[in-house]
Amino acid sequence: MDNLPLVSVIMPVRNEAAYISRSLGAVVAQDYPADCLEILVIDGLSTDGTREFVTAAQAEYPNLRLIDNPRHIVPPGLNIGIAQARGEVIVRVDGHCEIAPDYVRRCVEHLLNDDIEAVGGPIETVGETDEAQAIALAMSSWFGVGGSAFRTVMDRPLLVETVAFPAYRRQTLHQLGPFDEEMVRNQDDEYNYRLLKSGGRILLSPDIRSRYYSRSSLRSLWRQYYQYGFWKVRVMQKHPRQMRWRQFIPPAFVAALAGSSLFGIFFRPFRALLAIILVLYTTANLAASLSQGRAYGRQYVLRLLVIHPILHLSYGLGFLAGLRHFAGRQAAGRAEL
């Protein structure tokens, strides 16, 4: 490849001391020429040693910069990084992941050679303990997360609605404007919908690989997916057509459980309905957990039987809480422009 474009890798992070050595280490180890690569770590004022690690690394890597994000959360960090980036191509990398050594190079190849505006690849979700690995398996399964292509499709290129850790052309980002800083979660969904709405195309390519470290505890997993459901409501308010039927299943499941339980106190038919819902869900959960156990190890089956409901109930409750919290909120804003 001649006349390689300058690439800016932006990493919005906060309190990632447990993973920053691996995530940043994977970025500085790219096979893309160092003189065509700049790395911007946008730190949300970490207090756990993340900043100190990055500061120390700057002595070895002159193309690495540490930039403050006073707002702490990801969307402002992305906007700060994009504003200060000099690259023609901008790649987002999170502090909880490791990208493959050829990640940047392959992203650039696709952006230069394919008729697309953004590109990313499937992620391999892994865990460092048995519980974390069971969480990773659930997050990579159709029963666990539905048809999220970048988590479940590994073997073929696809045009998709969103990808993890995407690469964009700078001109695309300028045309779309900044990330919506209201979106604590789901900012990629909202942003990539804007891209699709403008006529852009997003490629999921199997030769672009990364590894994502799952949450290590059931409590942190619950919080993560509760927030996903909660903020999905705000995305829905701004872009109703962005929603897919599978995203309504968890809140409908939670509502059905709650409704049949409540009315079952007074009306016998609702007790039967509750029993049917529980039997069907338990059967599906058992089948999915046993299937994952056969493929990856029987020691994960019991954990998966617990983790699948956590994914679905937390997302569903978060979505219902979001409906109440954002009720009456106007959808107008930059995302509608």
Tab-separated table of N, CA and C in Angstrom, residues 49-126:
chain	number	residue	atom	x	y	z
A	49	GLY	N	-4.915	4.545	38.408
A	49	GLY	CA	-3.600	4.293	37.845
A	49	GLY	C	-3.559	4.252	36.337
A	50	THR	N	-4.711	4.367	35.677
A	50	THR	CA	-4.747	4.357	34.208
A	50	THR	C	-3.926	5.509	33.633
A	51	ARG	N	-4.120	6.693	34.179
A	51	ARG	CA	-3.416	7.871	33.666
A	51	ARG	C	-1.900	7.712	33.830
A	52	GLU	N	-1.499	7.204	34.973
A	52	GLU	CA	-0.068	7.045	35.228
A	52	GLU	C	0.561	6.054	34.253
A	53	PHE	N	-0.182	4.998	33.925
A	53	PHE	CA	0.344	4.027	32.968
A	53	PHE	C	0.537	4.668	31.595
A	54	VAL	N	-0.480	5.422	31.146
A	54	VAL	CA	-0.397	6.053	29.827
A	54	VAL	C	0.728	7.099	29.814
A	55	THR	N	0.842	7.867	30.872
A	55	THR	CA	1.900	8.874	30.954
A	55	THR	C	3.276	8.231	30.840
A	56	ALA	N	3.460	7.108	31.530
A	56	ALA	CA	4.748	6.410	31.453
A	56	ALA	C	5.002	5.880	30.044
A	57	ALA	N	3.953	5.415	29.373
A	57	ALA	CA	4.108	4.866	28.023
A	57	ALA	C	4.479	5.942	27.009
A	58	GLN	N	4.110	7.203	27.275
A	58	GLN	CA	4.434	8.275	26.337
A	58	GLN	C	5.936	8.439	26.145
A	59	ALA	N	6.723	8.090	27.146
A	59	ALA	CA	8.177	8.202	27.015
A	59	ALA	C	8.719	7.270	25.947
A	60	GLU	N	8.016	6.153	25.741
A	60	GLU	CA	8.471	5.158	24.752
A	60	GLU	C	7.809	5.352	23.400
A	61	TYR	N	6.622	5.922	23.387
A	61	TYR	CA	5.868	6.058	22.128
A	61	TYR	C	5.536	7.532	21.894
A	62	PRO	N	6.321	8.219	21.093
A	62	PRO	CA	6.105	9.659	20.877
A	62	PRO	C	4.809	9.983	20.139
A	63	ASN	N	4.201	8.975	19.494
A	63	ASN	CA	2.933	9.224	18.790
A	63	ASN	C	1.722	9.013	19.690
A	64	LEU	N	1.942	8.871	20.991
A	64	LEU	CA	0.878	8.661	21.965
A	64	LEU	C	0.615	9.953	22.732
A	65	ARG	N	-0.654	10.341	22.824
A	65	ARG	CA	-1.047	11.535	23.566
A	65	ARG	C	-2.111	11.188	24.595
A	66	LEU	N	-2.043	11.846	25.742
A	66	LEU	CA	-3.042	11.702	26.793
A	66	LEU	C	-3.822	13.004	26.893
A	67	ILE	N	-5.151	12.901	26.759
A	67	ILE	CA	-6.014	14.080	26.725
A	67	ILE	C	-7.110	13.898	27.775
A	68	ASP	N	-7.429	14.955	28.489
A	68	ASP	CA	-8.434	14.885	29.558
A	68	ASP	C	-9.851	14.929	28.996
A	69	ASN	N	-10.730	14.186	29.665
A	69	ASN	CA	-12.161	14.228	29.383
A	69	ASN	C	-12.875	14.554	30.696
A	70	PRO	N	-13.124	15.829	30.975
A	70	PRO	CA	-13.724	16.226	32.263
A	70	PRO	C	-15.131	15.679	32.480
A	71	ARG	N	-15.815	15.275	31.398
A	71	ARG	CA	-17.178	14.764	31.534
A	71	ARG	C	-17.218	13.290	31.941
A	72	HIS	N	-16.102	12.614	31.877
A	72	HIS	CA	-15.966	11.215	32.322
A	72	HIS	C	-16.536	10.184	31.346
A	73	ILE	N	-17.698	10.427	30.743
A	73	ILE	CA	-18.380	9.403	29.950
A	73	ILE	C	-17.863	9.370	28.516
A	74	VAL	N	-18.257	8.330	27.776
A	74	VAL	CA	-17.663	8.039	26.470
A	74	VAL	C	-17.964	9.074	25.387
A	75	PRO	N	-19.225	9.492	25.171
A	75	PRO	CA	-19.491	10.377	24.028
A	75	PRO	C	-18.675	11.670	24.021
A	76	PRO	N	-18.567	12.404	25.143
A	76	PRO	CA	-17.686	13.573	25.113
A	76	PRO	C	-16.234	13.192	24.812
A	77	GLY	N	-15.802	12.045	25.333
A	77	GLY	CA	-14.449	11.595	25.039
A	77	GLY	C	-14.234	11.370	23.554
A	78	LEU	N	-15.218	10.776	22.889
A	78	LEU	CA	-15.119	10.577	21.447
A	78	LEU	C	-15.054	11.910	20.717
A	79	ASN	N	-15.894	12.848	21.118
A	79	ASN	CA	-15.906	14.153	20.449
A	79	ASN	C	-14.607	14.917	20.668
A	80	ILE	N	-14.060	14.831	21.877
A	80	ILE	CA	-12.769	15.469	22.146
A	80	ILE	C	-11.688	14.841	21.272
A	81	GLY	N	-11.694	13.520	21.194
A	81	GLY	CA	-10.691	12.836	20.397
A	81	GLY	C	-10.790	13.174	18.924
A	82	ILE	N	-11.995	13.172	18.387
A	82	ILE	CA	-12.187	13.483	16.964
A	82	ILE	C	-11.746	14.910	16.669
A	83	ALA	N	-12.059	15.843	17.581
A	83	ALA	CA	-11.693	17.245	17.372
A	83	ALA	C	-10.180	17.433	17.332
A	84	GLN	N	-9.444	16.620	18.081
A	84	GLN	CA	-8.003	16.792	18.159
A	84	GLN	C	-7.234	15.848	17.243
A	85	ALA	N	-7.922	14.875	16.661
A	85	ALA	CA	-7.261	13.928	15.777
A	85	ALA	C	-6.848	14.596	14.466
A	86	ARG	N	-5.716	14.178	13.930
A	86	ARG	CA	-5.224	14.708	12.661
A	86	ARG	C	-5.395	13.730	11.507
A	87	GLY	N	-5.815	12.515	11.785
A	87	GLY	CA	-5.843	11.471	10.777
A	87	GLY	C	-6.954	11.619	9.756
A	88	GLU	N	-6.709	11.060	8.562
A	88	GLU	CA	-7.751	10.967	7.535
A	88	GLU	C	-8.711	9.829	7.852
A	89	VAL	N	-8.214	8.852	8.603
A	89	VAL	CA	-9.034	7.732	9.074
A	89	VAL	C	-8.987	7.754	10.597
A	90	ILE	N	-10.146	7.542	11.222
A	90	ILE	CA	-10.229	7.557	12.682
A	90	ILE	C	-10.807	6.228	13.146
A	91	VAL	N	-10.092	5.581	14.047
A	91	VAL	CA	-10.485	4.276	14.566
A	91	VAL	C	-10.767	4.402	16.053
A	92	ARG	N	-11.923	3.927	16.468
A	92	ARG	CA	-12.249	3.915	17.896
A	92	ARG	C	-11.839	2.576	18.497
A	93	VAL	N	-11.148	2.624	19.615
A	93	VAL	CA	-10.767	1.415	20.348
A	93	VAL	C	-11.106	1.637	21.817
A	94	ASP	N	-11.715	0.643	22.450
A	94	ASP	CA	-12.080	0.767	23.860
A	94	ASP	C	-10.988	0.206	24.763
A	95	GLY	N	-11.026	0.636	26.014
A	95	GLY	CA	-10.029	0.186	26.975
A	95	GLY	C	-10.232	-1.230	27.450
A	96	HIS	N	-11.357	-1.839	27.081
A	96	HIS	CA	-11.678	-3.195	27.537
A	96	HIS	C	-11.410	-4.238	26.451
A	97	CYS	N	-10.699	-3.848	25.396
A	97	CYS	CA	-10.518	-4.776	24.279
A	97	CYS	C	-9.065	-4.820	23.825
A	98	GLU	N	-8.753	-5.847	23.034
A	98	GLU	CA	-7.466	-5.960	22.358
A	98	GLU	C	-7.741	-6.132	20.871
A	99	ILE	N	-7.175	-5.262	20.052
A	99	ILE	CA	-7.341	-5.414	18.610
A	99	ILE	C	-6.194	-6.244	18.053
A	100	ALA	N	-6.457	-6.945	16.952
A	100	ALA	CA	-5.442	-7.776	16.314
A	100	ALA	C	-4.317	-6.893	15.762
A	101	PRO	N	-3.101	-7.446	15.578
A	101	PRO	CA	-1.964	-6.636	15.113
A	101	PRO	C	-2.180	-5.964	13.758
A	102	ASP	N	-3.068	-6.535	12.926
A	102	ASP	CA	-3.310	-5.959	11.604
A	102	ASP	C	-4.635	-5.207	11.535
A	103	TYR	N	-5.209	-4.877	12.682
A	103	TYR	CA	-6.541	-4.270	12.736
A	103	TYR	C	-6.594	-2.960	11.957
A	104	VAL	N	-5.694	-2.047	12.260
A	104	VAL	CA	-5.703	-0.740	11.599
A	104	VAL	C	-5.456	-0.893	10.104
A	105	ARG	N	-4.478	-1.711	9.736
A	105	ARG	CA	-4.152	-1.870	8.312
A	105	ARG	C	-5.341	-2.404	7.528
A	106	ARG	N	-6.016	-3.389	8.075
A	106	ARG	CA	-7.148	-3.963	7.339
A	106	ARG	C	-8.333	-2.997	7.284
A	107	CYS	N	-8.542	-2.228	8.338
A	107	CYS	CA	-9.590	-1.204	8.283
A	107	CYS	C	-9.307	-0.208	7.162
A	108	VAL	N	-8.059	0.229	7.076
A	108	VAL	CA	-7.688	1.182	6.031
A	108	VAL	C	-7.879	0.567	4.653
A	109	GLU	N	-7.476	-0.683	4.474
A	109	GLU	CA	-7.636	-1.344	3.181
A	109	GLU	C	-9.093	-1.363	2.748
A	110	HIS	N	-9.980	-1.699	3.665
A	110	HIS	CA	-11.407	-1.760	3.314
A	110	HIS	C	-11.960	-0.370	3.019
A	111	LEU	N	-11.585	0.620	3.801
A	111	LEU	CA	-12.093	1.975	3.554
A	111	LEU	C	-11.598	2.522	2.220
A	112	LEU	N	-10.378	2.146	1.826
A	112	LEU	CA	-9.837	2.627	0.554
A	112	LEU	C	-10.387	1.872	-0.646
A	113	ASN	N	-10.678	0.599	-0.468
A	113	ASN	CA	-10.996	-0.253	-1.617
A	113	ASN	C	-12.460	-0.627	-1.751
A	114	ASP	N	-13.250	-0.499	-0.692
A	114	ASP	CA	-14.658	-0.874	-0.738
A	114	ASP	C	-15.543	0.369	-0.682
A	115	ASP	N	-16.729	0.218	-1.192
A	115	ASP	CA	-17.678	1.335	-1.221
A	115	ASP	C	-18.417	1.402	0.111
A	116	ILE	N	-17.714	1.850	1.134
A	116	ILE	CA	-18.267	1.896	2.487
A	116	ILE	C	-17.815	3.175	3.181
A	117	GLU	N	-18.497	3.515	4.259
A	117	GLU	CA	-18.133	4.686	5.062
A	117	GLU	C	-17.608	4.302	6.443
A	118	ALA	N	-17.834	3.077	6.866
A	118	ALA	CA	-17.349	2.611	8.174
A	118	ALA	C	-17.116	1.116	8.100
A	119	VAL	N	-16.197	0.638	8.943
A	119	VAL	CA	-15.878	-0.792	8.913
A	119	VAL	C	-15.440	-1.239	10.301
A	120	GLY	N	-15.729	-2.461	10.611
A	120	GLY	CA	-15.276	-3.102	11.839
A	120	GLY	C	-15.342	-4.598	11.638
A	121	GLY	N	-15.117	-5.340	12.684
A	121	GLY	CA	-15.109	-6.784	12.567
A	121	GLY	C	-15.790	-7.452	13.735
A	122	PRO	N	-15.922	-8.767	13.663
A	122	PRO	CA	-16.504	-9.508	14.783
A	122	PRO	C	-15.593	-9.464	15.992
A	123	ILE	N	-16.175	-9.493	17.165
A	123	ILE	CA	-15.373	-9.491	18.386
A	123	ILE	C	-15.470	-10.861	19.048
A	124	GLU	N	-14.352	-11.308	19.570
A	124	GLU	CA	-14.307	-12.523	20.372
A	124	GLU	C	-14.419	-12.096	21.828
A	125	THR	N	-15.518	-12.464	22.467
A	125	THR	CA	-15.713	-12.104	23.869
A	125	THR	C	-15.140	-13.203	24.748
A	126	VAL	N	-14.275	-12.824	25.674
A	126	VAL	CA	-13.597	-13.798	26.526
A	126	VAL	C	-13.696	-13.365	27.978
